[in-house]
Amino acid sequence: MSKEYDLVILGGGTGGYVAAIRASQLGLQVAIVEKAELGGTCLHRGCIPSKALLRSAEVYRQTLEAAEFGVETRDTTLNFTNVQDRKQRIVNTLHQGVQGLMKKGKIDIFEGFGRILGPSIFSPMPGTISVEYENGEENTMIVPKNVLIATGSRPKSLPGLEIDGVSVMSSDEALQMKELPQSILIIGGGVIGIEWASMLSDFGVKVTVLEYLDQILPTEDKDIAKEMERLLKKKGISIIKGANVLSDTLIKDSGVSIQAEINAEKRTFNAEKILLSVGRQANTENIGIENTDIVLKNGYIETNRNYQTKESHIYAIGDVIGGMQLAHVASHEGITAVEHMADQEPHALNDENVPTCIYSNPEAASVGLSEEAAKEKGYQVKTGKFPFKAIGKALVYGESDGFAKIVVDKNTDDILGIHMIGPHVTDMISEAGLAKVLDATPWEMTQSIHPHPTLSEVLGEAALAVEGKQIHG
Ligand code: NAI
């Protein structure tokens, strides 16, 4: 027997479940096929659990440094079991929340693995979904009018340096660690590598980061990446750039040892464990792509601006289509795709208006073009920069490293990018995002009054600094 729906979504992660809620609001009959747990990578193996651990690391570090605030603490110890339990409680609460939202939206959930079938007795078009169950139960056939692929991504490994979950971990396994290692070698100094380096260092682990390129956080503005490197080194993290890791030199013994070529010289690195954070790859296998005309490009599903694949009734969003692999991008894409299939006219997403956040200590956040990317695109730029050390609230808060930087088109005065590093910048980047969406000029940013004393004053001052008119610097 087959079931019929207006929309079937493969994958109930942040992209998939948000799309389902929007579809339900628009009156569509929706089902999600999910092989594991609703909430996907972000909720169970990504954003939420990693931020919960980062917060525990922050509290631990701040407690150790509490004397600076006149607060005497004695015998501060870390109970990592309780740290992990707290993380899990937060995940469980949010998981229940998502399940509740599905019920409220009358969204059906099929707990199995979804595969797209070609033309069949159920439908002359590809897109019938066969749901396969681990317990061997008979497959369910679902015949949808539209399909949305939101199957996400998984950590990449390197040839010869396979993830075994014990000595060589990805962030998936690292999130489940029962005990902290004494030392760790982090391969890849991108967003995951830097967040974990900061967190583990704050927990007291000896951290070494090996980055292949000559800049950590290679897509960030150079000034931000440099400041991040300086501040992480100040914490005692060893950061080695231009490191070509020689995967075939891996030795697993009581710990791990691996060689890397740096400036044509081979160096050996030893640690208790390796964390591999060299990017993620799309989950496109076994979902029946071969039964359709869907095109893959560099391993990602190709779509148009409305997220339609080459099969116009099959849409794809989130990490599986590549681009900015971020939860908030996936959910926005999901909403756009669903609105398009419901004959609305959604706005196409502009990558240059999407904020990115790094939740290390210090935090970093940005929206739009870096100074280097703007110049590469042919813009003549002017910039304004203002440090947190001249912001009263940052001193009060006890974290005055970092700055805000605004990159502006010299000819039109349009803001091209805003980049921040320092306390709570991930919560403050939304103002910059709104400025980008509204095509604001720095002067317009200064006309939105920044209350005193707040950390947000750093943005008002950086906007003034574009014309050299900053007040406190
Ligand atoms: P990434 O693409 O951000 O960084 C990978 C890093 O590894 C790059 O710096 C790259 O140059 C380096 N690399 C690649 N091959 C290497 C090698 N053989 N040896 C040494 N270094 C090598 O990927 P990452 O950090 O794994 O994150 C995956 C995705 O998840 C990203 O798209 C990221 O934006 C997203 N994410 C976002 C978060 C956030 O928004 N806060 C948090 C965590 C992940």
Coordinates of C-alpha atoms in Angstrom, one line a residue, residues 10 18 32 50 54 68 110 116 118 130 146 202 208 212 315 322 373 381 410 412 441 452-454 464 472:
L10 CA 14.4 13.3 3.3
V18 CA 12.1 23.9 9.6
I32 CA 9.7 13.6 7.1
S50 CA 29.4 21.7 21.0
L54 CA 32.1 25.5 25.1
E68 CA 40.6 38.9 39.1
F110 CA 8.7 7.9 9.1
I116 CA 14.0 8.0 -4.2
G118 CA 12.5 6.0 -10.5
S130 CA 10.7 3.9 -0.4
N146 CA 7.3 17.2 -4.2
D202 CA 40.1 26.0 28.4
T208 CA 48.3 21.7 18.8
Y212 CA 47.5 23.3 5.8
Y315 CA 14.3 20.2 -4.3
G322 CA 27.3 22.7 -0.5
A373 CA 37.6 39.3 -1.0
V381 CA 37.6 49.9 -0.2
K410 CA 34.8 53.8 -1.4
T412 CA 29.1 54.2 -3.1
T441 CA 26.1 53.1 4.9
H452 CA 26.1 53.1 26.8
P453 CA 27.6 51.2 28.3
T454 CA 27.2 48.2 26.0
L464 CA 32.4 56.4 12.8
H472 CA 37.0 57.1 22.1

